[in-house]
XYZ file of C-alpha atoms in Angstrom:
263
model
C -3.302 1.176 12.123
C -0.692 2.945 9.886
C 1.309 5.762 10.424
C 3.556 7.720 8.299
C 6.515 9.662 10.259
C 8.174 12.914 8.743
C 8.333 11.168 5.279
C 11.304 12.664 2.707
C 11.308 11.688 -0.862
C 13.069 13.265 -3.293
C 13.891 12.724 -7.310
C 17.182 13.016 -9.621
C 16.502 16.060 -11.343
C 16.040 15.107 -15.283
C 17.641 17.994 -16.524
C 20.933 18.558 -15.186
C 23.517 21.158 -15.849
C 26.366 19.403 -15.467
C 27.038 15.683 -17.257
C 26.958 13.879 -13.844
C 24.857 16.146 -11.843
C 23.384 15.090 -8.891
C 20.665 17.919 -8.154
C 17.535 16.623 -6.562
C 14.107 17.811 -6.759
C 12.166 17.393 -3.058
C 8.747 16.345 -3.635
C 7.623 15.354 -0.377
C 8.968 17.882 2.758
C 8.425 15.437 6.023
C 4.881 14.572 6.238
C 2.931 12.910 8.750
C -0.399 11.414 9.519
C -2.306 7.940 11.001
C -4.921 6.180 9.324
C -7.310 4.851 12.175
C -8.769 1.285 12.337
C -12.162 1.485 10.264
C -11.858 4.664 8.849
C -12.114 6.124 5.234
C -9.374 8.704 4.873
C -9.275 10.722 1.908
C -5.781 11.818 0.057
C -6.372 15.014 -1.609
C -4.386 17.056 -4.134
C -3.720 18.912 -7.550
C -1.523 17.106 -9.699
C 2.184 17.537 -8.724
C 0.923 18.212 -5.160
C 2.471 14.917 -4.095
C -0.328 12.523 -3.942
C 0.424 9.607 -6.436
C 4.231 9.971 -4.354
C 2.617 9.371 -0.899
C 0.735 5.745 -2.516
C 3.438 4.732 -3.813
C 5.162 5.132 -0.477
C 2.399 3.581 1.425
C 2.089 0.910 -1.068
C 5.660 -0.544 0.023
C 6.870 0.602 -3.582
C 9.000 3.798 -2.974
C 11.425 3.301 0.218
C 11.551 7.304 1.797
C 14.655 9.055 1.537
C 13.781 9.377 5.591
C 11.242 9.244 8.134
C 9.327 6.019 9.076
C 5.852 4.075 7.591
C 4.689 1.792 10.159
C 1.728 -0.539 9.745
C 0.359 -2.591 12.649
C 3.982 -1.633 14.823
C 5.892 -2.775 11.971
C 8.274 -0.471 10.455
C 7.375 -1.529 6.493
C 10.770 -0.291 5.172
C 13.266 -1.676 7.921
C 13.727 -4.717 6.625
C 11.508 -8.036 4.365
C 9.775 -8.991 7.359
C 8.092 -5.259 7.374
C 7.430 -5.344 3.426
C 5.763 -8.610 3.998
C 3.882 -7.516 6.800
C 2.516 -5.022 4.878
C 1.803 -7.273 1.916
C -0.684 -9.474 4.437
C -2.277 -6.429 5.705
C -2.554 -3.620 2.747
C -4.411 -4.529 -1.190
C -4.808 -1.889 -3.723
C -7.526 -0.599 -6.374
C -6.266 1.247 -9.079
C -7.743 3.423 -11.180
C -7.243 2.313 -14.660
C -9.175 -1.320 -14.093
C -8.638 -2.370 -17.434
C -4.656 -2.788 -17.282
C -5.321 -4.206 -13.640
C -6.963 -7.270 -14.722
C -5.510 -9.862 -17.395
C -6.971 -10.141 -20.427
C -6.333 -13.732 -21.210
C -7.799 -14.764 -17.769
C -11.356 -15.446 -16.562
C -12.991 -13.426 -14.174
C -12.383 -16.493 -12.095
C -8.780 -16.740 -12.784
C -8.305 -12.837 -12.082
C -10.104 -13.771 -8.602
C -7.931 -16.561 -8.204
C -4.872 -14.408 -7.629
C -5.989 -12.689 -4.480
C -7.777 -16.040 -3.447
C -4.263 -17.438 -3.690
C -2.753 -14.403 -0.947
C -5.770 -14.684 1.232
C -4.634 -18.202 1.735
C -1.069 -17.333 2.292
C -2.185 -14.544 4.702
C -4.775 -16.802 6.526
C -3.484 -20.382 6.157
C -6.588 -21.778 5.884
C -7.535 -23.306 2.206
C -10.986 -23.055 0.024
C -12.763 -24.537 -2.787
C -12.181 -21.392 -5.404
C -14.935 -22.016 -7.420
C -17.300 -21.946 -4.608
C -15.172 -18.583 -3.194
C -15.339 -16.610 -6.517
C -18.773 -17.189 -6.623
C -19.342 -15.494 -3.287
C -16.962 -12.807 -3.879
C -18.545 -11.964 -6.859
C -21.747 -11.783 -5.005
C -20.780 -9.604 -2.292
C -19.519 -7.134 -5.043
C -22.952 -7.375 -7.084
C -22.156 -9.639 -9.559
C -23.945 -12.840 -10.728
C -21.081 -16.054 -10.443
C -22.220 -16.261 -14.348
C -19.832 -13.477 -14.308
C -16.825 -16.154 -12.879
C -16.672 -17.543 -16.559
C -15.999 -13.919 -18.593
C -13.111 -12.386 -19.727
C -12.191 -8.870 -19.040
C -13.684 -7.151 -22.370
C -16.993 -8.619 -21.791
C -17.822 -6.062 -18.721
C -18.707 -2.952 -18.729
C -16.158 -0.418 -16.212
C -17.909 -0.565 -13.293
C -18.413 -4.337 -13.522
C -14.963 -5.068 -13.863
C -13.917 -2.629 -10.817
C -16.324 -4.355 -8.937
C -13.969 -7.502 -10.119
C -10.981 -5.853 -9.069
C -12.603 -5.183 -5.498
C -13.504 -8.574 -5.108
C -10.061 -9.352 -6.128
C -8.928 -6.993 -3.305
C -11.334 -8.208 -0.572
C -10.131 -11.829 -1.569
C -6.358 -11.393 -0.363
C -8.267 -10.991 2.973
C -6.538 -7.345 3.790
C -7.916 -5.000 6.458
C -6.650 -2.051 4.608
C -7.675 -1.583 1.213
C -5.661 1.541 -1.015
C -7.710 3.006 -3.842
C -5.481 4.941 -6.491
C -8.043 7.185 -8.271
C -10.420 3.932 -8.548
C -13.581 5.516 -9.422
C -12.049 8.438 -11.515
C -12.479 6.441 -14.885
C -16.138 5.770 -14.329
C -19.479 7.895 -15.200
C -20.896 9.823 -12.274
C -24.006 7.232 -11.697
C -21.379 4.364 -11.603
C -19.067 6.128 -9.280
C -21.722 6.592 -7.004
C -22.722 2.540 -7.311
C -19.254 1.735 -6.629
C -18.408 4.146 -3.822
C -22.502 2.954 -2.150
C -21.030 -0.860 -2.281
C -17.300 0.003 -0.736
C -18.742 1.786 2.097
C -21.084 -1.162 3.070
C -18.535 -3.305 2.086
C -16.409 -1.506 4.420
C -19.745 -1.580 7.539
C -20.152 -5.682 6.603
C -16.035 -6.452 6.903
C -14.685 -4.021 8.982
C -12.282 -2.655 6.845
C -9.982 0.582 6.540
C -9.604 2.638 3.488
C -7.490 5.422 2.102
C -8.705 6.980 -0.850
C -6.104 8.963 -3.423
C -7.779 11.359 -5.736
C -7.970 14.638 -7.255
C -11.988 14.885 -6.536
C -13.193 16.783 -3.389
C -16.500 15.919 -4.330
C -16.001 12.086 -4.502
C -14.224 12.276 -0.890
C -16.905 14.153 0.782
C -19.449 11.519 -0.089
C -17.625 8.483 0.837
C -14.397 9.680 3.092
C -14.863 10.523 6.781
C -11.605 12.251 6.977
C -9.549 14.196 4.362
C -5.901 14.993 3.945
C -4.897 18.059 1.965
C -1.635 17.819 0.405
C 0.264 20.915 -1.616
C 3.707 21.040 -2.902
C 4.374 17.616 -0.581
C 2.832 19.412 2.122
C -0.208 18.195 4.696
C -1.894 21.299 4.739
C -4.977 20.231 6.247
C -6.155 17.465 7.941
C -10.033 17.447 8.778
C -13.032 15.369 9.341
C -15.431 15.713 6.531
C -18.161 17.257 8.682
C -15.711 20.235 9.853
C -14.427 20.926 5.841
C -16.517 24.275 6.120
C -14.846 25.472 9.588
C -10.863 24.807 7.400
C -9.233 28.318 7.572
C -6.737 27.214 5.366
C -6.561 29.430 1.715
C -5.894 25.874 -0.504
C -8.215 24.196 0.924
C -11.304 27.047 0.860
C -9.987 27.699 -2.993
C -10.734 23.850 -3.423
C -13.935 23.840 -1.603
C -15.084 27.212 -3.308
C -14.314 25.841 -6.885
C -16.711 22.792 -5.738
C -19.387 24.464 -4.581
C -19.030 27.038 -7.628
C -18.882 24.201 -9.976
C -22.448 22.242 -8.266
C -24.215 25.551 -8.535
C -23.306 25.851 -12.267
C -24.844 22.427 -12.726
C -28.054 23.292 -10.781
């Protein structure tokens, strides 16, 4: 479904010696991978490691210095018609929920806007009361909810918002950036429970950025391991114990370490 080719992206270096150096600092060295149709594909990585890079990238927001994203066929960064492409086929959940909704809207009214894509994307139009209502329910919401503002729900209620949002622009492929890092462990676990039968009831594809092995082995079926801008690993979730690979067994071991400390 989406495919990233030998992907180069490097930064100005911020400290330069000279006045108008031009010194660049590689942060991702030509890496590849495929997200599969259906899937849950996990992004891992320490901070620096490359991973917030690689979303924007996939996102449609940071155009590679080289190599090739391609969604669906469609080269995304050859030209609008790939940007767009990607537009009708990729939404995003990001982590801090309370910056991703605005604050002067309604619930309904934050809906609205991917309501609004879904019918771009789709061409077919809908009643918006009547679909915020059922988008609310199929996130676990009451439509009550449809006549709140933002500071009137709790975390996990308004990331459930900002799915529904998501599921509303009617995209196959849904990005989450960190999106359950901000919440308590019980309400991480809600959230993740509803994406993946969210993800059974719609037939939809995720990929997963975080910095949390242990959130990725409960709800991702296949992780990436990314170091220095690196894919280091690529597994299923089932196979993480057979990974010969030293980052990835230091990552695992400092999980398991850290569950038996909390036994």
């Amino acid at each position: 479904m989406l495919e990233l080719n030998d992907i180069v992206v490097s930064f100005k270096k911020e400290v330069q010696r000279k006045i108008f150096g031009t010194e660049r600092k590689t942060v991702l060295h030509g890496i590849s991978f495929a997200v599969r149709k259906e899937e849950s594909l996990g992004i891992l990585g320490e901070s620096g490691s490359g991973t917030s890079t690689t979303g924007r990238v996939l996102a449609g927001l940071l155009k590679p210095d080289s190599g090739m994203v391609k969604i669906e066929g469609n080269d995304v960064y050859a030209d609008r018609k790939g940007r767009e492409h990607l537009q009708n086929c990729l939404s995003i959940v990001f982590q801090d929920y309370t910056t991703s909704a605005n604050p002067r809207f309604t619930i309904q009214q934050v809906i609205a806007e991917g309501i609004a894509i879904g019918e771009r994307t789709t061409g077919e139009k809908v009643r918006y009361a009547d679909e915020t209502v059922r988008l609310l329910e199929l996130v676990g919401l009451d439509g009550s909810f449809a006549r709140r503002f933002p500071h009137e729900l709790s975390g996990g209620q308004l990331q459930r918002v900002c799915i529904a949002r998501a599921i509303a622009c009617k995209s196959k492929l849904i990005l989450f950036d960190e999106a359950v890092s901000s919440l308590d462990a019980h309400t991480q676990v809600q959230i993740m429970d509803l994406l993946l039968e969210l993800k059974e009831k719609l037939g939809l594809t995720y990929i997963f950025i975080t910095h949390d092995l242990t959130s990725i082995t409960y709800f991702c079926s296949r992780v990436i391991f990314l170091k220095d801008g690196i894919v280091v690993a690529d597994s299923s979730v089932k196979d993480l114990a057979k990974l010969d690979v030293p980052y990835a067994k230091e990552l695992l071991g400092a999980v398991l370490d850290f569950n038996a400390r909390c036994v």
